[in-house]
Amino acid sequence: MRALLFLGCFLSSAWAEVSWPEFRGPSGDGVSRATKVPVRWSEQGNVRWKTALPGRGWSSPVVAEGRVWLTSAVESGEEKELLALQVDLATGALERKIRLGTIPQTPGMHKANSYASPTPAIREGYVVCHFGAFGTFCLAAESGELLWQTRYVIDHEVGPGSSPMVVDDLLILVCDGTDEQFVVALDLATGQEVWKTARPPLRTDSPMRKKAFSTPLRIDSAGREQLVIPAAQWLVSYDPLSGRELWRMDHGAGFSVVPRPVYGGGLLYFGTGYTKPEVWAVRVDGVGELGASEVVWREWRRMPTRPSPLLVNDLLFVITDGGVATCLDALTGESQWLERIPGNYSASPVFADGKIYFCSERGVTTVIEAGATFRELAKNELDGGMWASPAVFSGGLLLRTEEALYRIGE
């Protein structure tokens, strides 16, 4: 019996080491427990395989049970063909290219966005490929069979961005358009709607300032499960199973909020989006509308609009879209260091094995020590820019460029 228990624990641990099931990994915050993660690579070295990908998409790779899943969109005349891609983790073989449907090309798509920007989510044999208002598709991970599909039509104005997440047996979708703003939960197995909750009312009359693109974060604070989701003007917490609003906080006039929040030590850290990007640290134990007394600190200097923050122990790391990286004391907001890391950034940083990885739109990954003193360890360049965030596992990284997927690590 002990041997069987040990084997079960070993297999579970091994599965976890190569599982990156959603945007920013198992805990949704970019933090990995992986070890022996590579520090140096190039087109000529420490690349196990490189696989060309059809079409265009900024969705990050997700991994489970030896399979890598991504989404993409291919031009087909006046239309875009939406694809789910399955790649073998061991060999890099493109095993499946699943056609999910076609949509007309949209003139409102932002030049920095794509039709396939939201990252898929994997849970218990299901793969969810989400394209925002263009449709949501659930596949069987083993066979690639389409199990169900649905569509919530909103006006993104500049294309989709919010990634789906799975909470227990519910699929959570954030629909913050210029016309409607709501959060919806679907039964993962059937696609049937379980709950739908409207976002709080907004002060602005400008449709452009009502949209947002954030991905939910599930947290447990003092035994209370919460689903925390930034929106234009508001940070809102919901009960994951019922959709009931637990609390809301007014963060001002921010909109087009992209970064996914992070949580630790009783504090939630989130970005306020465009206009005047700030990062706030707030307490999450209240009810109703929370005020200034729940704000521990806020920082407005050199804060990002797109890359998510990264919390490592008591240090918070951020990088601006233009490449200014800052390390803050997570408890006080006091700056520990400030450094220019050349390039522009859309991808969110990840932490693994004592190191932080920043991936630029030029295709350069800068690796630094995760510490209160700045120390650069390596710069690694690949062909093609990177908008997708990395996936991490023991001994390796998955990096998606404009045209290819790389497995880093021999």
Short mmCIF file of C-alpha atoms in Angstrom, two decimals:
data_model
loop_
_atom_site.label_atom_id
_atom_site.label_comp_id
_atom_site.label_asym_id
_atom_site.label_seq_id
_atom_site.Cartn_x
_atom_site.Cartn_y
_atom_site.Cartn_z
CA MET A 1 0.00 0.00 0.00
CA ARG A 2 2.83 2.42 0.86
CA ALA A 3 4.43 1.70 -2.50
CA LEU A 4 1.15 2.42 -4.30
CA LEU A 5 0.66 5.64 -2.34
CA PHE A 6 4.22 6.69 -3.12
CA LEU A 7 3.72 5.90 -6.81
CA GLY A 8 0.48 7.88 -6.84
CA CYS A 9 2.16 10.88 -5.23
CA PHE A 10 5.09 10.59 -7.64
CA LEU A 11 2.84 10.48 -10.71
CA SER A 12 0.77 13.39 -9.42
CA SER A 13 3.94 15.38 -8.80
CA ALA A 14 5.35 14.48 -12.21
CA TRP A 15 2.07 15.52 -13.89
CA ALA A 16 2.15 18.83 -12.03
CA GLU A 17 5.72 19.48 -13.18
CA VAL A 18 4.64 19.45 -16.84
CA SER A 19 1.19 20.98 -16.36
CA TRP A 20 0.58 24.63 -17.26
CA PRO A 21 -3.21 24.57 -17.66
CA GLU A 22 -4.17 28.23 -18.15
CA PHE A 23 -2.85 31.75 -18.66
CA ARG A 24 0.05 32.27 -16.22
CA GLY A 25 0.11 28.67 -15.03
CA PRO A 26 -1.49 26.47 -12.35
CA SER A 27 -2.07 29.27 -9.86
CA GLY A 28 -2.72 31.96 -12.46
CA ASP A 29 0.08 34.20 -11.19
CA GLY A 30 3.10 33.25 -13.30
CA VAL A 31 4.83 31.42 -10.43
CA SER A 32 6.19 27.92 -11.09
CA ARG A 33 7.71 25.32 -8.76
CA ALA A 34 9.69 23.88 -11.66
CA THR A 35 13.41 23.23 -11.26
CA LYS A 36 16.37 23.16 -13.64
CA VAL A 37 14.70 25.69 -15.92
CA PRO A 38 17.10 26.83 -18.69
CA VAL A 39 18.83 30.20 -18.42
CA ARG A 40 20.58 30.43 -21.83
CA TRP A 41 19.47 29.56 -25.36
CA SER A 42 19.46 30.80 -28.96
CA GLU A 43 18.39 29.62 -32.41
CA GLN A 44 21.63 27.62 -32.46
CA GLY A 45 21.63 26.15 -28.97
CA ASN A 46 19.57 24.61 -26.16
CA VAL A 47 16.45 24.31 -28.33
CA ARG A 48 14.96 20.84 -28.18
CA TRP A 49 12.54 21.51 -31.02
CA LYS A 50 11.01 24.34 -33.04
CA THR A 51 7.61 23.93 -34.69
CA ALA A 52 6.18 26.30 -37.27
CA LEU A 53 2.60 27.35 -36.47
CA PRO A 54 -0.08 28.18 -39.05
CA GLY A 55 -1.81 31.54 -38.89
CA ARG A 56 -1.40 34.23 -36.28
CA GLY A 57 -2.24 34.38 -32.58
CA TRP A 58 -0.94 35.72 -29.28
CA SER A 59 -2.49 33.04 -27.06
CA SER A 60 0.03 31.47 -24.68
CA PRO A 61 0.74 27.73 -24.79
CA VAL A 62 -0.93 25.51 -22.19
CA VAL A 63 0.27 22.02 -21.31
CA ALA A 64 -1.14 18.85 -19.74
CA GLU A 65 -0.51 15.12 -20.13
CA GLY A 66 2.19 15.57 -22.77
CA ARG A 67 0.09 17.80 -25.03
CA VAL A 68 0.54 21.48 -25.80
CA TRP A 69 -2.50 23.47 -26.92
CA LEU A 70 -2.65 26.87 -28.61
CA THR A 71 -5.10 28.82 -30.77
CA SER A 72 -4.54 30.61 -34.03
CA ALA A 73 -6.38 32.36 -36.86
CA VAL A 74 -5.61 31.91 -40.56
CA GLU A 75 -6.62 34.29 -43.33
CA SER A 76 -9.00 32.70 -45.83
CA GLY A 77 -10.09 35.29 -48.37
CA GLU A 78 -12.27 37.81 -46.57
CA GLU A 79 -12.55 35.55 -43.54
CA LYS A 80 -10.47 34.29 -40.63
CA GLU A 81 -10.38 30.57 -39.90
CA LEU A 82 -10.22 29.85 -36.15
CA LEU A 83 -7.95 26.94 -35.20
CA ALA A 84 -7.05 24.85 -32.17
CA LEU A 85 -3.51 23.45 -32.42
CA GLN A 86 -2.21 20.40 -30.55
CA VAL A 87 1.55 19.83 -30.36
CA ASP A 88 3.33 16.82 -28.86
CA LEU A 89 5.43 18.04 -25.93
CA ALA A 90 8.14 15.40 -26.41
CA THR A 91 8.71 15.71 -30.16
CA GLY A 92 7.21 19.05 -31.22
CA ALA A 93 5.04 17.33 -33.84
CA LEU A 94 1.93 19.32 -34.81
CA GLU A 95 -0.50 16.46 -34.20
CA ARG A 96 -3.81 18.22 -34.70
CA LYS A 97 -5.01 21.33 -36.49
CA ILE A 98 -8.69 21.53 -35.59
CA ARG A 99 -10.87 23.90 -37.60
CA LEU A 100 -13.38 25.51 -35.24
CA GLY A 101 -15.12 27.86 -37.65
CA THR A 102 -14.73 31.02 -39.69
CA ILE A 103 -15.50 34.66 -38.98
CA PRO A 104 -15.41 37.82 -41.12
CA GLN A 105 -12.32 39.99 -40.79
CA THR A 106 -13.02 42.87 -38.44
CA PRO A 107 -11.78 46.41 -39.25
CA GLY A 108 -11.74 47.25 -35.51
CA MET A 109 -8.95 44.80 -34.68
CA HIS A 110 -6.03 46.66 -33.03
CA LYS A 111 -2.68 46.24 -34.79
CA ALA A 112 -1.12 44.95 -31.54
CA ASN A 113 -3.90 42.39 -31.01
CA SER A 114 -4.92 39.17 -32.79
CA TYR A 115 -8.08 37.16 -33.40
CA ALA A 116 -6.59 34.44 -31.18
CA SER A 117 -5.20 36.31 -28.17
CA PRO A 118 -7.05 34.64 -25.24
CA THR A 119 -5.14 31.66 -23.85
CA PRO A 120 -6.91 28.24 -23.75
CA ALA A 121 -7.74 26.50 -20.46
CA ILE A 122 -7.34 22.76 -19.76
CA ARG A 123 -9.10 20.80 -17.02
CA GLU A 124 -9.89 17.10 -16.50
CA GLY A 125 -9.91 16.08 -20.15
CA TYR A 126 -11.44 19.30 -21.49
CA VAL A 127 -9.73 21.99 -23.57
CA VAL A 128 -11.51 25.34 -23.87
CA CYS A 129 -10.51 27.57 -26.78
CA HIS A 130 -11.93 31.05 -26.37
CA PHE A 131 -11.92 33.81 -28.99
CA GLY A 132 -13.93 36.42 -27.09
CA ALA A 133 -16.98 37.57 -29.03
CA PHE A 134 -15.98 35.30 -31.93
CA GLY A 135 -16.90 32.16 -29.99
CA THR A 136 -16.01 29.66 -27.26
CA PHE A 137 -15.28 26.03 -28.13
CA CYS A 138 -14.84 23.06 -25.78
CA LEU A 139 -12.87 20.04 -27.03
CA ALA A 140 -12.17 16.60 -25.62
CA ALA A 141 -8.45 16.63 -24.84
CA GLU A 142 -7.94 12.98 -25.77
CA SER A 143 -9.73 12.91 -29.12
CA GLY A 144 -9.94 16.55 -30.17
CA GLU A 145 -13.69 16.14 -30.65
CA LEU A 146 -15.78 19.31 -30.40
CA LEU A 147 -18.09 18.81 -27.41
CA TRP A 148 -19.92 22.11 -27.46
CA GLN A 149 -19.66 25.71 -28.57
CA THR A 150 -21.29 28.99 -27.64
CA ARG A 151 -20.94 32.68 -28.31
CA TYR A 152 -21.51 35.84 -26.27
CA VAL A 153 -21.56 38.74 -28.70
CA ILE A 154 -20.14 41.98 -27.32
CA ASP A 155 -18.18 44.81 -28.92
CA HIS A 156 -14.50 44.51 -27.97
CA GLU A 157 -13.72 47.46 -30.29
CA VAL A 158 -10.06 46.37 -30.58
CA GLY A 159 -10.43 42.56 -30.50
CA PRO A 160 -10.54 39.93 -27.72
CA GLY A 161 -8.13 39.70 -24.78
CA SER A 162 -9.57 38.16 -21.62
CA SER A 163 -8.63 34.49 -21.13
CA PRO A 164 -11.03 31.88 -19.74
CA MET A 165 -10.48 30.06 -16.47
CA VAL A 166 -12.00 26.97 -14.89
CA VAL A 167 -13.22 26.94 -11.27
CA ASP A 168 -14.23 23.43 -10.16
CA ASP A 169 -16.69 22.39 -12.90
CA LEU A 170 -17.44 25.94 -14.08
CA LEU A 171 -15.94 27.84 -17.00
CA ILE A 172 -15.65 31.56 -16.26
CA LEU A 173 -15.78 34.11 -19.10
CA VAL A 174 -15.29 37.85 -18.67
CA CYS A 175 -17.26 39.94 -21.19
CA ASP A 176 -16.31 43.59 -20.74
CA GLY A 177 -17.24 45.24 -24.04
CA THR A 178 -17.96 48.80 -25.03
CA ASP A 179 -21.67 47.95 -25.14
CA GLU A 180 -22.18 45.35 -22.37
CA GLN A 181 -20.15 44.32 -19.32
CA PHE A 182 -20.80 41.08 -17.45
CA VAL A 183 -19.21 37.88 -16.11
CA VAL A 184 -20.72 34.50 -16.96
CA ALA A 185 -20.17 30.94 -15.72
CA LEU A 186 -20.88 27.90 -17.89
CA ASP A 187 -21.06 24.22 -17.02
CA LEU A 188 -17.74 22.90 -18.30
CA ALA A 189 -19.21 19.60 -19.48
CA THR A 190 -22.24 20.97 -21.34
CA GLY A 191 -21.71 24.69 -21.99
CA GLN A 192 -25.00 25.53 -20.29
CA GLU A 193 -25.14 28.88 -18.51
CA VAL A 194 -25.04 28.53 -14.70
CA TRP A 195 -24.91 32.19 -13.68
CA LYS A 196 -24.46 35.60 -15.25
CA THR A 197 -23.69 38.76 -13.28
CA ALA A 198 -23.67 42.33 -14.60
CA ARG A 199 -20.68 44.54 -13.82
CA PRO A 200 -21.22 47.61 -11.61
CA PRO A 201 -22.51 50.78 -13.30
CA LEU A 202 -19.91 53.10 -14.83
CA ARG A 203 -19.63 56.88 -14.57
CA THR A 204 -18.38 57.39 -18.12
CA ASP A 205 -20.58 57.89 -21.18
CA SER A 206 -17.72 56.97 -23.52
CA PRO A 207 -18.12 53.40 -24.84
CA MET A 208 -14.34 53.13 -25.35
CA ARG A 209 -13.76 53.67 -21.63
CA LYS A 210 -16.13 50.88 -20.60
CA LYS A 211 -14.14 47.97 -22.04
CA ALA A 212 -11.58 45.77 -20.26
CA PHE A 213 -9.60 42.60 -20.98
CA SER A 214 -8.59 41.15 -17.63
CA THR A 215 -8.53 37.47 -16.64
CA PRO A 216 -10.05 36.35 -13.30
CA LEU A 217 -7.99 35.23 -10.32
CA ARG A 218 -9.32 32.77 -7.75
CA ILE A 219 -8.18 33.42 -4.18
CA ASP A 220 -8.92 32.05 -0.72
CA SER A 221 -8.87 34.69 2.01
CA ALA A 222 -9.65 33.55 5.55
CA GLY A 223 -11.61 30.60 4.18
CA ARG A 224 -13.69 32.70 1.80
CA GLU A 225 -13.35 31.71 -1.86
CA GLN A 226 -13.32 34.71 -4.17
CA LEU A 227 -13.12 35.35 -7.89
CA VAL A 228 -11.44 38.74 -8.30
CA ILE A 229 -11.79 40.44 -11.68
CA PRO A 230 -10.69 44.00 -12.56
CA ALA A 231 -12.93 46.03 -14.86
CA ALA A 232 -13.07 49.59 -16.13
CA GLN A 233 -13.40 51.83 -13.03
CA TRP A 234 -13.95 48.87 -10.68
CA LEU A 235 -12.15 45.98 -9.03
CA VAL A 236 -14.85 43.41 -8.21
CA SER A 237 -14.94 40.18 -6.17
CA TYR A 238 -17.53 37.46 -6.78
CA ASP A 239 -18.57 34.20 -5.18
CA PRO A 240 -17.24 31.67 -7.74
CA LEU A 241 -20.14 29.24 -7.49
CA SER A 242 -23.08 31.65 -7.53
CA GLY A 243 -21.74 34.80 -9.19
CA ARG A 244 -22.93 36.90 -6.24
CA GLU A 245 -20.92 40.10 -5.85
CA LEU A 246 -18.96 40.12 -2.58
CA TRP A 247 -17.34 43.54 -2.79
CA ARG A 248 -16.28 46.24 -5.22
CA MET A 249 -13.62 48.98 -5.16
CA ASP A 250 -13.58 52.12 -7.33
CA HIS A 251 -10.09 52.55 -8.81
CA GLY A 252 -10.84 55.69 -10.80
CA ALA A 253 -11.03 56.29 -14.56
CA GLY A 254 -8.88 53.37 -15.71
CA PHE A 255 -10.14 51.26 -18.61
CA SER A 256 -8.89 48.58 -21.05
CA VAL A 257 -7.50 46.79 -18.00
CA VAL A 258 -5.33 43.89 -19.22
CA PRO A 259 -3.06 42.62 -16.37
CA ARG A 260 -4.17 39.61 -14.37
CA PRO A 261 -4.02 40.34 -10.60
CA VAL A 262 -1.77 38.49 -8.16
CA TYR A 263 -2.38 37.69 -4.50
CA GLY A 264 -0.29 36.90 -1.43
CA GLY A 265 0.04 37.69 2.25
CA GLY A 266 -3.54 38.91 2.46
CA LEU A 267 -3.05 41.55 -0.26
CA LEU A 268 -4.24 41.67 -3.85
CA TYR A 269 -2.12 43.52 -6.43
CA PHE A 270 -3.77 44.79 -9.61
CA GLY A 271 -3.26 47.28 -12.43
CA THR A 272 -5.75 50.03 -13.24
CA GLY A 273 -5.32 50.03 -17.03
CA TYR A 274 -5.02 52.87 -19.50
CA THR A 275 -5.13 56.65 -19.05
CA LYS A 276 -2.88 56.72 -15.97
CA PRO A 277 -1.69 53.18 -15.19
CA GLU A 278 -1.19 52.44 -11.51
CA VAL A 279 -0.62 49.32 -9.40
CA TRP A 280 -2.60 49.05 -6.16
CA ALA A 281 -2.17 46.77 -3.14
CA VAL A 282 -5.52 46.21 -1.40
CA ARG A 283 -7.06 44.12 1.38
CA VAL A 284 -9.73 41.67 0.28
CA ASP A 285 -11.70 40.78 3.43
CA GLY A 286 -14.42 43.43 3.26
CA VAL A 287 -17.98 43.45 1.95
CA GLY A 288 -19.93 45.96 -0.11
CA GLU A 289 -18.11 48.96 -1.56
CA LEU A 290 -14.58 49.18 -0.20
CA GLY A 291 -12.92 52.53 0.37
CA ALA A 292 -9.50 54.08 0.87
CA SER A 293 -8.99 52.32 4.22
CA GLU A 294 -8.55 49.01 2.32
CA VAL A 295 -5.83 50.43 0.04
CA VAL A 296 -2.42 49.65 1.55
CA TRP A 297 -0.41 51.41 -1.14
CA ARG A 298 -0.58 52.55 -4.76
CA GLU A 299 2.17 53.37 -7.25
CA TRP A 300 1.77 55.42 -10.43
CA ARG A 301 5.38 55.83 -11.57
CA ARG A 302 6.45 53.51 -14.42
CA MET A 303 3.59 51.02 -14.14
CA PRO A 304 2.42 48.68 -16.97
CA THR A 305 -0.79 48.69 -18.98
CA ARG A 306 -0.34 45.21 -20.51
CA PRO A 307 2.13 42.90 -18.67
CA SER A 308 0.81 41.43 -15.41
CA PRO A 309 2.68 41.88 -12.11
CA LEU A 310 4.69 39.06 -10.56
CA LEU A 311 4.76 38.40 -6.80
CA VAL A 312 7.72 36.45 -5.40
CA ASN A 313 7.74 36.19 -1.60
CA ASP A 314 7.59 39.82 -0.39
CA LEU A 315 8.74 41.38 -3.65
CA LEU A 316 6.54 42.60 -6.50
CA PHE A 317 8.08 42.80 -9.98
CA VAL A 318 6.55 44.80 -12.85
CA ILE A 319 7.69 45.83 -16.31
CA THR A 320 6.17 48.63 -18.36
CA ASP A 321 5.09 48.20 -21.96
CA GLY A 322 8.21 50.20 -22.85
CA GLY A 323 10.65 48.06 -20.89
CA VAL A 324 11.21 49.76 -17.53
CA ALA A 325 11.36 47.07 -14.84
CA THR A 326 10.77 47.82 -11.16
CA CYS A 327 11.04 45.75 -8.00
CA LEU A 328 8.81 46.91 -5.14
CA ASP A 329 8.51 45.87 -1.53
CA ALA A 330 5.15 44.12 -1.71
CA LEU A 331 4.12 45.17 1.79
CA THR A 332 5.02 48.87 1.56
CA GLY A 333 5.30 49.69 -2.16
CA GLU A 334 8.82 51.03 -1.61
CA SER A 335 11.03 50.74 -4.70
CA GLN A 336 13.96 48.33 -4.39
CA TRP A 337 15.43 48.83 -7.85
CA LEU A 338 14.62 50.29 -11.26
CA GLU A 339 16.24 49.11 -14.51
CA ARG A 340 15.75 49.58 -18.25
CA ILE A 341 15.37 46.25 -20.08
CA PRO A 342 15.41 47.13 -23.81
CA GLY A 343 12.37 46.36 -25.90
CA ASN A 344 8.59 46.64 -25.75
CA TYR A 345 6.56 44.19 -23.67
CA SER A 346 3.11 42.60 -23.92
CA ALA A 347 3.90 39.17 -22.42
CA SER A 348 3.64 38.74 -18.66
CA PRO A 349 6.79 37.69 -16.76
CA VAL A 350 7.15 34.29 -15.09
CA PHE A 351 9.15 33.05 -12.09
CA ALA A 352 10.86 29.67 -11.80
CA ASP A 353 13.86 28.24 -9.99
CA GLY A 354 14.85 31.58 -8.42
CA LYS A 355 14.74 33.45 -11.73
CA ILE A 356 12.41 35.82 -13.60
CA TYR A 357 11.88 35.72 -17.35
CA PHE A 358 10.88 38.86 -19.32
CA CYS A 359 9.94 38.21 -22.99
CA SER A 360 10.00 41.18 -25.37
CA GLU A 361 8.21 41.87 -28.63
CA ARG A 362 11.62 41.68 -30.31
CA GLY A 363 11.95 38.02 -29.35
CA VAL A 364 14.51 38.63 -26.58
CA THR A 365 14.06 36.94 -23.19
CA THR A 366 15.96 38.63 -20.37
CA VAL A 367 16.58 36.43 -17.34
CA ILE A 368 17.27 38.03 -13.95
CA GLU A 369 17.62 36.92 -10.35
CA ALA A 370 14.40 37.28 -8.36
CA GLY A 371 15.88 39.50 -5.67
CA ALA A 372 15.90 42.93 -4.07
CA THR A 373 19.12 43.69 -5.98
CA PHE A 374 19.07 43.70 -9.77
CA ARG A 375 21.27 41.06 -11.38
CA GLU A 376 20.93 40.11 -15.03
CA LEU A 377 21.80 36.50 -15.80
CA ALA A 378 21.26 36.22 -19.55
CA LYS A 379 19.72 37.64 -22.72
CA ASN A 380 18.40 35.10 -25.21
CA GLU A 381 17.18 35.97 -28.71
CA LEU A 382 14.91 33.98 -31.02
CA ASP A 383 13.63 34.75 -34.52
CA GLY A 384 10.34 36.65 -34.38
CA GLY A 385 8.68 38.73 -31.70
CA MET A 386 6.88 37.41 -28.61
CA TRP A 387 3.47 38.57 -27.43
CA ALA A 388 2.52 35.29 -25.75
CA SER A 389 3.61 34.56 -22.17
CA PRO A 390 5.85 31.51 -21.52
CA ALA A 391 4.81 28.14 -20.16
CA VAL A 392 7.20 26.58 -17.64
CA PHE A 393 7.97 23.04 -16.50
CA SER A 394 10.94 21.32 -14.87
CA GLY A 395 13.84 21.32 -17.31
CA GLY A 396 12.12 23.43 -19.94
CA LEU A 397 10.21 26.41 -21.26
CA LEU A 398 7.70 26.81 -24.07
CA LEU A 399 8.02 30.08 -25.97
CA ARG A 400 5.66 31.18 -28.75
CA THR A 401 6.95 33.66 -31.31
CA GLU A 402 5.10 35.19 -34.25
CA GLU A 403 5.64 32.10 -36.39
CA ALA A 404 6.79 29.18 -34.22
CA LEU A 405 6.59 27.34 -30.92
CA TYR A 406 9.90 26.48 -29.20
CA ARG A 407 10.70 23.97 -26.51
CA ILE A 408 13.75 25.33 -24.71
CA GLY A 409 16.02 22.88 -22.92
CA GLU A 410 17.83 19.78 -24.12
#
